[in-house]
């Protein structure tokens, strides 16, 4: 686990760019500890707050991989953020962003048949007769977790190869899209297909929602499709959440409170093949991380 501070320039998203790890991380931590006169910040009552131990206790039980960056301070938090985890339907937000980048008309009507409707499609299943607009598909996929809508967005984005290429255009050399739903949510821990890391996913969504990857109007449109949850400590979290088998679940988005903005991704997995993940399992590490940030940053 590491917490690192970097200087932010321009849009404040320099901290989302890839940087060398290992030796540089260790050196920065030692230098910061020397400046502060200790290894960890102190709480108001004078006790030392061990951020690493706190996150280990909060996150290890859920096998959570978390990566976050506070855009005001530039500090980053990385708890197994480089570990490969299933991408699940979190790809839907990337597909929506790609359609916005290519200026696909949001009013375009997409037709599909009853055979295309998957279980877990509360919106698309009700619109087979008339089809859905691109905007409606984005709302259904990102806001309701509609699997049919997610597949249709993926189809409009050029299928798995096209969406993988889009990730590469964002500077993401890790995330890969290989299959369609529901196979993409199978969650097998040994399968590298349809996978990402918390670090790669947070950076992708960060540059799409706040950075230069999309025009300003497109960024606002993408953010409007994300549901917002109110979390402890006065935080609001605009996010995409998805679940899969083997207890897999993930969420990615932006937490806000006042002028603070934290881009973060949380990816969890269980051990039981027949046990699906839950949205609560993905959101729980988010709350733990934000509480940790309040105590240490």
PDB file of C-alpha atoms in Angstrom:
ATOM      1  CA  UNK A   1       0.000   0.000   0.000  1.00  0.00           C
ATOM      2  CA  UNK A   2       1.295   3.439  -0.816  1.00  0.00           C
ATOM      3  CA  UNK A   3       0.135   6.982  -0.435  1.00  0.00           C
ATOM      4  CA  UNK A   4       1.941   9.470  -2.611  1.00  0.00           C
ATOM      5  CA  UNK A   5       1.738  13.204  -3.189  1.00  0.00           C
ATOM      6  CA  UNK A   6       2.415  14.772  -6.563  1.00  0.00           C
ATOM      7  CA  UNK A   7       2.156  18.278  -7.955  1.00  0.00           C
ATOM      8  CA  UNK A   8      -0.936  18.839 -10.118  1.00  0.00           C
ATOM      9  CA  UNK A   9      -0.743  20.944 -13.257  1.00  0.00           C
ATOM     10  CA  UNK A  10      -3.252  22.224 -15.792  1.00  0.00           C
ATOM     11  CA  UNK A  11      -6.512  20.340 -15.316  1.00  0.00           C
ATOM     12  CA  UNK A  12      -5.268  18.841 -12.063  1.00  0.00           C
ATOM     13  CA  UNK A  13      -5.154  15.365 -13.605  1.00  0.00           C
ATOM     14  CA  UNK A  14      -1.403  14.880 -13.894  1.00  0.00           C
ATOM     15  CA  UNK A  15      -1.727  12.438 -10.993  1.00  0.00           C
ATOM     16  CA  UNK A  16      -3.775  10.182 -13.264  1.00  0.00           C
ATOM     17  CA  UNK A  17      -0.835   9.649 -15.607  1.00  0.00           C
ATOM     18  CA  UNK A  18       1.309   6.524 -15.395  1.00  0.00           C
ATOM     19  CA  UNK A  19       4.562   6.870 -13.435  1.00  0.00           C
ATOM     20  CA  UNK A  20       7.397   4.496 -12.460  1.00  0.00           C
ATOM     21  CA  UNK A  21       6.664   2.724  -9.177  1.00  0.00           C
ATOM     22  CA  UNK A  22       8.860   0.656  -6.824  1.00  0.00           C
ATOM     23  CA  UNK A  23      12.064   2.564  -6.043  1.00  0.00           C
ATOM     24  CA  UNK A  24      10.542   5.961  -6.687  1.00  0.00           C
ATOM     25  CA  UNK A  25       7.593   5.183  -4.413  1.00  0.00           C
ATOM     26  CA  UNK A  26       9.832   4.044  -1.601  1.00  0.00           C
ATOM     27  CA  UNK A  27      12.057   7.107  -1.953  1.00  0.00           C
ATOM     28  CA  UNK A  28       9.112   9.506  -1.863  1.00  0.00           C
ATOM     29  CA  UNK A  29       7.669   7.836   1.207  1.00  0.00           C
ATOM     30  CA  UNK A  30      11.004   8.084   3.033  1.00  0.00           C
ATOM     31  CA  UNK A  31      11.409  11.747   2.088  1.00  0.00           C
ATOM     32  CA  UNK A  32       7.884  12.595   3.211  1.00  0.00           C
ATOM     33  CA  UNK A  33       8.380  10.780   6.491  1.00  0.00           C
ATOM     34  CA  UNK A  34      11.586  12.746   7.120  1.00  0.00           C
ATOM     35  CA  UNK A  35       9.844  16.053   6.420  1.00  0.00           C
ATOM     36  CA  UNK A  36       6.951  15.193   8.700  1.00  0.00           C
ATOM     37  CA  UNK A  37       9.163  13.753  11.427  1.00  0.00           C
ATOM     38  CA  UNK A  38       7.441  10.386  11.350  1.00  0.00           C
ATOM     39  CA  UNK A  39       5.987   7.688   9.132  1.00  0.00           C
ATOM     40  CA  UNK A  40       2.305   8.523   9.495  1.00  0.00           C
ATOM     41  CA  UNK A  41       0.198  11.597  10.309  1.00  0.00           C
ATOM     42  CA  UNK A  42      -1.088  12.155  13.798  1.00  0.00           C
ATOM     43  CA  UNK A  43      -4.734  12.409  14.694  1.00  0.00           C
ATOM     44  CA  UNK A  44      -6.155  15.281  16.710  1.00  0.00           C
ATOM     45  CA  UNK A  45      -5.767  13.457  20.014  1.00  0.00           C
ATOM     46  CA  UNK A  46      -2.060  12.963  19.327  1.00  0.00           C
ATOM     47  CA  UNK A  47      -2.203   9.266  18.444  1.00  0.00           C
ATOM     48  CA  UNK A  48      -0.440   8.110  15.297  1.00  0.00           C
ATOM     49  CA  UNK A  49      -2.758   7.034  12.497  1.00  0.00           C
ATOM     50  CA  UNK A  50      -1.352   4.080  10.560  1.00  0.00           C
ATOM     51  CA  UNK A  51      -3.022   4.422   7.164  1.00  0.00           C
ATOM     52  CA  UNK A  52      -1.555   1.188   5.826  1.00  0.00           C
ATOM     53  CA  UNK A  53      -2.755  -0.886   8.760  1.00  0.00           C
ATOM     54  CA  UNK A  54      -6.171   0.759   8.624  1.00  0.00           C
ATOM     55  CA  UNK A  55      -6.669  -0.073   4.955  1.00  0.00           C
ATOM     56  CA  UNK A  56      -5.328  -3.589   5.375  1.00  0.00           C
ATOM     57  CA  UNK A  57      -7.886  -4.199   8.119  1.00  0.00           C
ATOM     58  CA  UNK A  58     -10.734  -2.643   6.143  1.00  0.00           C
ATOM     59  CA  UNK A  59      -9.989  -3.970   2.670  1.00  0.00           C
ATOM     60  CA  UNK A  60      -8.138  -7.281   2.860  1.00  0.00           C
ATOM     61  CA  UNK A  61     -11.191  -9.176   4.100  1.00  0.00           C
ATOM     62  CA  UNK A  62     -13.036  -8.264   0.889  1.00  0.00           C
ATOM     63  CA  UNK A  63     -10.031  -8.872  -1.390  1.00  0.00           C
ATOM     64  CA  UNK A  64     -10.460  -5.307  -2.541  1.00  0.00           C
ATOM     65  CA  UNK A  65      -8.169  -3.645  -5.039  1.00  0.00           C
ATOM     66  CA  UNK A  66      -8.482   0.134  -4.746  1.00  0.00           C
ATOM     67  CA  UNK A  67      -6.809   3.101  -6.436  1.00  0.00           C
ATOM     68  CA  UNK A  68      -7.690   6.721  -5.691  1.00  0.00           C
ATOM     69  CA  UNK A  69      -6.347  10.221  -6.283  1.00  0.00           C
ATOM     70  CA  UNK A  70      -7.383  13.389  -4.464  1.00  0.00           C
ATOM     71  CA  UNK A  71      -7.381  16.036  -7.196  1.00  0.00           C
ATOM     72  CA  UNK A  72      -7.007  18.903  -4.738  1.00  0.00           C
ATOM     73  CA  UNK A  73      -3.871  17.667  -2.986  1.00  0.00           C
ATOM     74  CA  UNK A  74      -2.562  15.310  -5.665  1.00  0.00           C
ATOM     75  CA  UNK A  75      -2.121  12.499  -3.177  1.00  0.00           C
ATOM     76  CA  UNK A  76      -2.720   9.002  -4.439  1.00  0.00           C
ATOM     77  CA  UNK A  77      -3.760   5.860  -2.625  1.00  0.00           C
ATOM     78  CA  UNK A  78      -2.924   2.447  -4.043  1.00  0.00           C
ATOM     79  CA  UNK A  79      -4.084  -0.751  -2.344  1.00  0.00           C
ATOM     80  CA  UNK A  80      -3.355  -3.624  -4.740  1.00  0.00           C
ATOM     81  CA  UNK A  81      -4.340  -1.235  -7.515  1.00  0.00           C
ATOM     82  CA  UNK A  82      -2.157  -3.050 -10.042  1.00  0.00           C
ATOM     83  CA  UNK A  83      -3.797  -6.453  -9.450  1.00  0.00           C
ATOM     84  CA  UNK A  84      -5.823  -7.802 -12.364  1.00  0.00           C
ATOM     85  CA  UNK A  85      -9.571  -8.039 -11.747  1.00  0.00           C
ATOM     86  CA  UNK A  86     -12.639  -8.642 -13.964  1.00  0.00           C
ATOM     87  CA  UNK A  87     -13.862  -5.580 -15.853  1.00  0.00           C
ATOM     88  CA  UNK A  88     -17.501  -6.715 -15.739  1.00  0.00           C
ATOM     89  CA  UNK A  89     -20.102  -4.271 -17.084  1.00  0.00           C
ATOM     90  CA  UNK A  90     -17.941  -1.327 -16.061  1.00  0.00           C
ATOM     91  CA  UNK A  91     -17.015  -1.393 -19.747  1.00  0.00           C
ATOM     92  CA  UNK A  92     -20.397   0.221 -20.462  1.00  0.00           C
ATOM     93  CA  UNK A  93     -19.157   3.618 -19.284  1.00  0.00           C
ATOM     94  CA  UNK A  94     -16.158   3.339 -21.584  1.00  0.00           C
ATOM     95  CA  UNK A  95     -18.430   2.440 -24.501  1.00  0.00           C
ATOM     96  CA  UNK A  96     -20.666   5.421 -23.785  1.00  0.00           C
ATOM     97  CA  UNK A  97     -17.606   7.681 -23.687  1.00  0.00           C
ATOM     98  CA  UNK A  98     -16.378   6.349 -27.008  1.00  0.00           C
ATOM     99  CA  UNK A  99     -19.733   7.126 -28.626  1.00  0.00           C
ATOM    100  CA  UNK A 100     -19.572  10.642 -27.214  1.00  0.00           C
ATOM    101  CA  UNK A 101     -16.051  11.101 -28.573  1.00  0.00           C
ATOM    102  CA  UNK A 102     -17.141  10.060 -32.057  1.00  0.00           C
ATOM    103  CA  UNK A 103     -20.185  12.364 -31.834  1.00  0.00           C
ATOM    104  CA  UNK A 104     -22.646   9.515 -32.359  1.00  0.00           C
ATOM    105  CA  UNK A 105     -26.157  11.076 -32.421  1.00  0.00           C
ATOM    106  CA  UNK A 106     -27.753  10.397 -29.043  1.00  0.00           C
ATOM    107  CA  UNK A 107     -31.175  10.361 -30.694  1.00  0.00           C
ATOM    108  CA  UNK A 108     -30.198   7.516 -33.013  1.00  0.00           C
ATOM    109  CA  UNK A 109     -32.689   4.666 -32.664  1.00  0.00           C
ATOM    110  CA  UNK A 110     -31.235   1.189 -32.063  1.00  0.00           C
ATOM    111  CA  UNK A 111     -33.405  -1.792 -32.941  1.00  0.00           C
ATOM    112  CA  UNK A 112     -33.038  -5.238 -31.405  1.00  0.00           C
ATOM    113  CA  UNK A 113     -35.075  -8.421 -31.101  1.00  0.00           C
ATOM    114  CA  UNK A 114     -36.515 -10.352 -28.192  1.00  0.00           C
ATOM    115  CA  UNK A 115     -33.723 -12.918 -28.622  1.00  0.00           C
ATOM    116  CA  UNK A 116     -31.186 -10.181 -27.846  1.00  0.00           C
ATOM    117  CA  UNK A 117     -32.665  -9.438 -24.424  1.00  0.00           C
ATOM    118  CA  UNK A 118     -30.641 -10.885 -21.554  1.00  0.00           C
ATOM    119  CA  UNK A 119     -31.679 -11.530 -17.968  1.00  0.00           C
ATOM    120  CA  UNK A 120     -30.892  -8.471 -15.897  1.00  0.00           C
ATOM    121  CA  UNK A 121     -32.316  -6.069 -18.473  1.00  0.00           C
ATOM    122  CA  UNK A 122     -35.079  -4.162 -16.665  1.00  0.00           C
ATOM    123  CA  UNK A 123     -35.214  -1.389 -19.276  1.00  0.00           C
ATOM    124  CA  UNK A 124     -34.357  -2.959 -22.622  1.00  0.00           C
ATOM    125  CA  UNK A 125     -36.784  -5.794 -22.034  1.00  0.00           C
ATOM    126  CA  UNK A 126     -39.648  -3.305 -22.060  1.00  0.00           C
ATOM    127  CA  UNK A 127     -38.664  -1.593 -25.323  1.00  0.00           C
ATOM    128  CA  UNK A 128     -38.241  -4.427 -27.813  1.00  0.00           C
ATOM    129  CA  UNK A 129     -41.071  -3.210 -29.975  1.00  0.00           C
ATOM    130  CA  UNK A 130     -39.847   0.344 -30.542  1.00  0.00           C
ATOM    131  CA  UNK A 131     -36.141   0.024 -29.763  1.00  0.00           C
ATOM    132  CA  UNK A 132     -34.148   2.575 -27.766  1.00  0.00           C
ATOM    133  CA  UNK A 133     -32.163   5.687 -28.518  1.00  0.00           C
ATOM    134  CA  UNK A 134     -28.427   5.810 -27.827  1.00  0.00           C
ATOM    135  CA  UNK A 135     -29.112   8.157 -24.897  1.00  0.00           C
ATOM    136  CA  UNK A 136     -31.657   5.726 -23.459  1.00  0.00           C
ATOM    137  CA  UNK A 137     -29.194   2.869 -23.794  1.00  0.00           C
ATOM    138  CA  UNK A 138     -26.559   4.860 -21.898  1.00  0.00           C
ATOM    139  CA  UNK A 139     -29.016   5.733 -19.134  1.00  0.00           C
ATOM    140  CA  UNK A 140     -30.124   2.101 -18.833  1.00  0.00           C
ATOM    141  CA  UNK A 141     -26.639   0.594 -18.921  1.00  0.00           C
ATOM    142  CA  UNK A 142     -24.961   3.058 -16.536  1.00  0.00           C
ATOM    143  CA  UNK A 143     -27.874   3.868 -14.255  1.00  0.00           C
ATOM    144  CA  UNK A 144     -29.708   0.532 -14.107  1.00  0.00           C
ATOM    145  CA  UNK A 145     -27.026  -2.004 -14.970  1.00  0.00           C
ATOM    146  CA  UNK A 146     -29.059  -3.181 -17.962  1.00  0.00           C
ATOM    147  CA  UNK A 147     -27.009  -5.943 -19.634  1.00  0.00           C
ATOM    148  CA  UNK A 148     -28.774  -5.787 -22.986  1.00  0.00           C
ATOM    149  CA  UNK A 149     -28.194  -2.044 -23.173  1.00  0.00           C
ATOM    150  CA  UNK A 150     -24.528  -2.612 -22.308  1.00  0.00           C
ATOM    151  CA  UNK A 151     -24.181  -5.144 -25.136  1.00  0.00           C
ATOM    152  CA  UNK A 152     -25.821  -2.769 -27.605  1.00  0.00           C
ATOM    153  CA  UNK A 153     -23.450   0.030 -26.589  1.00  0.00           C
ATOM    154  CA  UNK A 154     -20.544  -2.354 -27.031  1.00  0.00           C
ATOM    155  CA  UNK A 155     -21.822  -3.247 -30.496  1.00  0.00           C
ATOM    156  CA  UNK A 156     -22.020   0.441 -31.445  1.00  0.00           C
ATOM    157  CA  UNK A 157     -18.461   0.902 -30.173  1.00  0.00           C
ATOM    158  CA  UNK A 158     -17.004  -1.648 -32.573  1.00  0.00           C
ATOM    159  CA  UNK A 159     -17.386  -4.697 -30.355  1.00  0.00           C
ATOM    160  CA  UNK A 160     -14.718  -5.900 -27.914  1.00  0.00           C
ATOM    161  CA  UNK A 161     -11.790  -5.080 -30.268  1.00  0.00           C
ATOM    162  CA  UNK A 162     -13.068  -1.561 -30.861  1.00  0.00           C
ATOM    163  CA  UNK A 163     -13.521  -0.802 -27.167  1.00  0.00           C
ATOM    164  CA  UNK A 164     -10.091  -2.219 -26.342  1.00  0.00           C
ATOM    165  CA  UNK A 165      -8.588   0.117 -28.938  1.00  0.00           C
ATOM    166  CA  UNK A 166     -10.426   3.002 -27.292  1.00  0.00           C
ATOM    167  CA  UNK A 167      -8.807   2.121 -23.962  1.00  0.00           C
ATOM    168  CA  UNK A 168      -5.398   2.156 -25.652  1.00  0.00           C
ATOM    169  CA  UNK A 169      -6.157   5.624 -27.025  1.00  0.00           C
ATOM    170  CA  UNK A 170      -6.573   6.789 -23.417  1.00  0.00           C
ATOM    171  CA  UNK A 171      -3.085   5.540 -22.565  1.00  0.00           C
ATOM    172  CA  UNK A 172      -4.471   2.416 -20.878  1.00  0.00           C
ATOM    173  CA  UNK A 173      -2.354  -0.563 -21.876  1.00  0.00           C
ATOM    174  CA  UNK A 174      -3.990  -2.878 -19.331  1.00  0.00           C
ATOM    175  CA  UNK A 175      -7.762  -2.990 -19.764  1.00  0.00           C
ATOM    176  CA  UNK A 176      -9.007  -5.496 -22.302  1.00  0.00           C
ATOM    177  CA  UNK A 177     -12.496  -6.306 -23.582  1.00  0.00           C
ATOM    178  CA  UNK A 178     -12.910  -9.767 -25.084  1.00  0.00           C
ATOM    179  CA  UNK A 179     -16.501 -10.977 -24.747  1.00  0.00           C
ATOM    180  CA  UNK A 180     -20.116  -9.906 -24.578  1.00  0.00           C
ATOM    181  CA  UNK A 181     -22.432 -10.129 -21.577  1.00  0.00           C
ATOM    182  CA  UNK A 182     -23.176 -12.388 -19.809  1.00  0.00           C
ATOM    183  CA  UNK A 183     -19.905 -14.278 -20.479  1.00  0.00           C
ATOM    184  CA  UNK A 184     -17.870 -11.152 -19.692  1.00  0.00           C
ATOM    185  CA  UNK A 185     -19.095 -11.331 -16.079  1.00  0.00           C
ATOM    186  CA  UNK A 186     -18.004 -14.937 -15.459  1.00  0.00           C
ATOM    187  CA  UNK A 187     -15.315 -13.726 -13.058  1.00  0.00           C
ATOM    188  CA  UNK A 188     -12.925 -16.695 -13.129  1.00  0.00           C
ATOM    189  CA  UNK A 189      -9.774 -15.639 -11.263  1.00  0.00           C
ATOM    190  CA  UNK A 190      -7.487 -17.488 -13.703  1.00  0.00           C
ATOM    191  CA  UNK A 191      -8.958 -15.963 -16.878  1.00  0.00           C
ATOM    192  CA  UNK A 192      -7.207 -12.807 -18.169  1.00  0.00           C
ATOM    193  CA  UNK A 193     -10.031 -11.970 -20.561  1.00  0.00           C
ATOM    194  CA  UNK A 194     -12.259  -8.963 -19.859  1.00  0.00           C
ATOM    195  CA  UNK A 195      -9.965  -7.644 -17.176  1.00  0.00           C
ATOM    196  CA  UNK A 196      -8.559  -4.402 -15.834  1.00  0.00           C
ATOM    197  CA  UNK A 197      -6.912  -3.004 -12.707  1.00  0.00           C
ATOM    198  CA  UNK A 198      -8.256  -0.455 -10.243  1.00  0.00           C
ATOM    199  CA  UNK A 199      -5.464   1.920 -11.238  1.00  0.00           C
ATOM    200  CA  UNK A 200      -6.148   1.669 -14.993  1.00  0.00           C
ATOM    201  CA  UNK A 201      -9.910   1.958 -14.573  1.00  0.00           C
ATOM    202  CA  UNK A 202      -9.747   4.977 -12.261  1.00  0.00           C
ATOM    203  CA  UNK A 203      -7.408   6.768 -14.650  1.00  0.00           C
ATOM    204  CA  UNK A 204      -9.641   6.013 -17.639  1.00  0.00           C
ATOM    205  CA  UNK A 205     -12.761   7.345 -15.964  1.00  0.00           C
ATOM    206  CA  UNK A 206     -10.820  10.276 -14.519  1.00  0.00           C
ATOM    207  CA  UNK A 207      -9.621  11.585 -17.867  1.00  0.00           C
ATOM    208  CA  UNK A 208     -13.042  10.958 -19.399  1.00  0.00           C
ATOM    209  CA  UNK A 209     -15.114  12.625 -16.692  1.00  0.00           C
ATOM    210  CA  UNK A 210     -12.758  15.458 -15.769  1.00  0.00           C
ATOM    211  CA  UNK A 211      -9.865  15.571 -18.187  1.00  0.00           C
ATOM    212  CA  UNK A 212      -9.162  16.358 -21.823  1.00  0.00           C
ATOM    213  CA  UNK A 213     -10.235  13.027 -23.330  1.00  0.00           C
ATOM    214  CA  UNK A 214     -13.703  14.391 -24.140  1.00  0.00           C
ATOM    215  CA  UNK A 215     -15.031  17.842 -25.065  1.00  0.00           C
ATOM    216  CA  UNK A 216     -16.607  19.757 -22.180  1.00  0.00           C
ATOM    217  CA  UNK A 217     -20.198  19.113 -23.301  1.00  0.00           C
ATOM    218  CA  UNK A 218     -19.504  15.396 -23.675  1.00  0.00           C
ATOM    219  CA  UNK A 219     -17.986  15.248 -20.182  1.00  0.00           C
ATOM    220  CA  UNK A 220     -21.118  16.810 -18.735  1.00  0.00           C
ATOM    221  CA  UNK A 221     -23.298  14.389 -20.661  1.00  0.00           C
ATOM    222  CA  UNK A 222     -21.340  11.379 -19.453  1.00  0.00           C
ATOM    223  CA  UNK A 223     -21.537  12.565 -15.835  1.00  0.00           C
ATOM    224  CA  UNK A 224     -25.297  13.058 -16.171  1.00  0.00           C
ATOM    225  CA  UNK A 225     -25.741   9.341 -16.860  1.00  0.00           C
ATOM    226  CA  UNK A 226     -23.996   8.263 -13.658  1.00  0.00           C
ATOM    227  CA  UNK A 227     -26.106   7.578 -10.565  1.00  0.00           C
ATOM    228  CA  UNK A 228     -25.015   9.378  -7.406  1.00  0.00           C
ATOM    229  CA  UNK A 229     -24.889   7.794  -3.962  1.00  0.00           C
ATOM    230  CA  UNK A 230     -24.644   9.734  -0.692  1.00  0.00           C
ATOM    231  CA  UNK A 231     -21.938   8.275   1.533  1.00  0.00           C
ATOM    232  CA  UNK A 232     -20.829   8.776   5.120  1.00  0.00           C
ATOM    233  CA  UNK A 233     -18.906  11.930   5.901  1.00  0.00           C
ATOM    234  CA  UNK A 234     -20.904  14.126   3.540  1.00  0.00           C
ATOM    235  CA  UNK A 235     -19.433  12.613   0.383  1.00  0.00           C
ATOM    236  CA  UNK A 236     -21.418  12.094  -2.826  1.00  0.00           C
ATOM    237  CA  UNK A 237     -20.208   9.435  -5.253  1.00  0.00           C
ATOM    238  CA  UNK A 238     -21.122   9.542  -8.968  1.00  0.00           C
ATOM    239  CA  UNK A 239     -20.265   6.109 -10.246  1.00  0.00           C
ATOM    240  CA  UNK A 240     -20.805   3.021 -12.340  1.00  0.00           C
ATOM    241  CA  UNK A 241     -21.208  -0.283 -10.489  1.00  0.00           C
ATOM    242  CA  UNK A 242     -21.224  -3.851 -11.822  1.00  0.00           C
ATOM    243  CA  UNK A 243     -21.242  -7.402 -10.442  1.00  0.00           C
ATOM    244  CA  UNK A 244     -20.241 -10.853 -11.626  1.00  0.00           C
ATOM    245  CA  UNK A 245     -19.646 -14.423 -10.485  1.00  0.00           C
ATOM    246  CA  UNK A 246     -16.932 -15.552  -8.059  1.00  0.00           C
ATOM    247  CA  UNK A 247     -18.079 -12.757  -5.788  1.00  0.00           C
ATOM    248  CA  UNK A 248     -16.756 -10.140  -8.179  1.00  0.00           C
ATOM    249  CA  UNK A 249     -17.989  -6.561  -8.077  1.00  0.00           C
ATOM    250  CA  UNK A 250     -16.613  -3.197  -9.020  1.00  0.00           C
ATOM    251  CA  UNK A 251     -17.332   0.493  -8.928  1.00  0.00           C
ATOM    252  CA  UNK A 252     -15.569   3.510 -10.398  1.00  0.00           C
ATOM    253  CA  UNK A 253     -16.342   7.213 -10.339  1.00  0.00           C
ATOM    254  CA  UNK A 254     -15.822  10.543  -8.617  1.00  0.00           C
ATOM    255  CA  UNK A 255     -16.432  11.291  -4.941  1.00  0.00           C
ATOM    256  CA  UNK A 256     -17.175  14.926  -4.154  1.00  0.00           C
ATOM    257  CA  UNK A 257     -17.487  17.008  -1.010  1.00  0.00           C
ATOM    258  CA  UNK A 258     -17.296  20.760  -1.315  1.00  0.00           C
ATOM    259  CA  UNK A 259     -14.303  21.596  -3.496  1.00  0.00           C
ATOM    260  CA  UNK A 260     -12.701  18.180  -3.042  1.00  0.00           C
ATOM    261  CA  UNK A 261     -12.859  15.596  -5.797  1.00  0.00           C
ATOM    262  CA  UNK A 262     -11.472  12.086  -5.475  1.00  0.00           C
ATOM    263  CA  UNK A 263     -11.318   9.782  -8.491  1.00  0.00           C
ATOM    264  CA  UNK A 264     -11.351   6.180  -7.364  1.00  0.00           C
ATOM    265  CA  UNK A 265     -12.030   2.597  -8.396  1.00  0.00           C
ATOM    266  CA  UNK A 266     -12.792  -0.391  -6.194  1.00  0.00           C
ATOM    267  CA  UNK A 267     -12.682  -3.964  -7.509  1.00  0.00           C
ATOM    268  CA  UNK A 268     -13.474  -6.895  -5.211  1.00  0.00           C
ATOM    269  CA  UNK A 269     -13.650 -10.646  -5.598  1.00  0.00           C
ATOM    270  CA  UNK A 270     -14.776 -13.614  -3.534  1.00  0.00           C
ATOM    271  CA  UNK A 271     -13.918 -17.293  -3.699  1.00  0.00           C
ATOM    272  CA  UNK A 272     -17.204 -19.077  -4.455  1.00  0.00           C
ATOM    273  CA  UNK A 273     -17.875 -19.735  -8.133  1.00  0.00           C
ATOM    274  CA  UNK A 274     -21.644 -19.762  -7.636  1.00  0.00           C
ATOM    275  CA  UNK A 275     -21.769 -16.643  -5.468  1.00  0.00           C
ATOM    276  CA  UNK A 276     -22.418 -13.410  -7.363  1.00  0.00           C
ATOM    277  CA  UNK A 277     -20.924 -10.188  -6.126  1.00  0.00           C
ATOM    278  CA  UNK A 278     -23.062  -7.368  -4.772  1.00  0.00           C
ATOM    279  CA  UNK A 279     -23.026  -3.596  -5.286  1.00  0.00           C
ATOM    280  CA  UNK A 280     -22.628  -3.185  -1.527  1.00  0.00           C
ATOM    281  CA  UNK A 281     -19.407  -5.197  -1.621  1.00  0.00           C
ATOM    282  CA  UNK A 282     -17.944  -2.790  -4.184  1.00  0.00           C
ATOM    283  CA  UNK A 283     -19.112   0.358  -2.387  1.00  0.00           C
ATOM    284  CA  UNK A 284     -17.921  -0.670   1.072  1.00  0.00           C
ATOM    285  CA  UNK A 285     -14.217  -0.144   0.231  1.00  0.00           C
ATOM    286  CA  UNK A 286     -15.091   3.277  -1.206  1.00  0.00           C
ATOM    287  CA  UNK A 287     -16.495   4.368   2.149  1.00  0.00           C
ATOM    288  CA  UNK A 288     -13.448   2.952   3.946  1.00  0.00           C
ATOM    289  CA  UNK A 289     -11.044   4.775   1.641  1.00  0.00           C
ATOM    290  CA  UNK A 290     -12.819   8.117   1.986  1.00  0.00           C
ATOM    291  CA  UNK A 291     -12.801   7.755   5.778  1.00  0.00           C
ATOM    292  CA  UNK A 292      -9.109   6.973   5.627  1.00  0.00           C
ATOM    293  CA  UNK A 293      -8.446  10.014   3.468  1.00  0.00           C
ATOM    294  CA  UNK A 294     -10.287  12.231   5.930  1.00  0.00           C
ATOM    295  CA  UNK A 295      -8.088  10.943   8.742  1.00  0.00           C
ATOM    296  CA  UNK A 296      -4.762  11.150   6.946  1.00  0.00           C
ATOM    297  CA  UNK A 297      -4.978  13.764   4.171  1.00  0.00           C
TER     298      UNK A 297
END
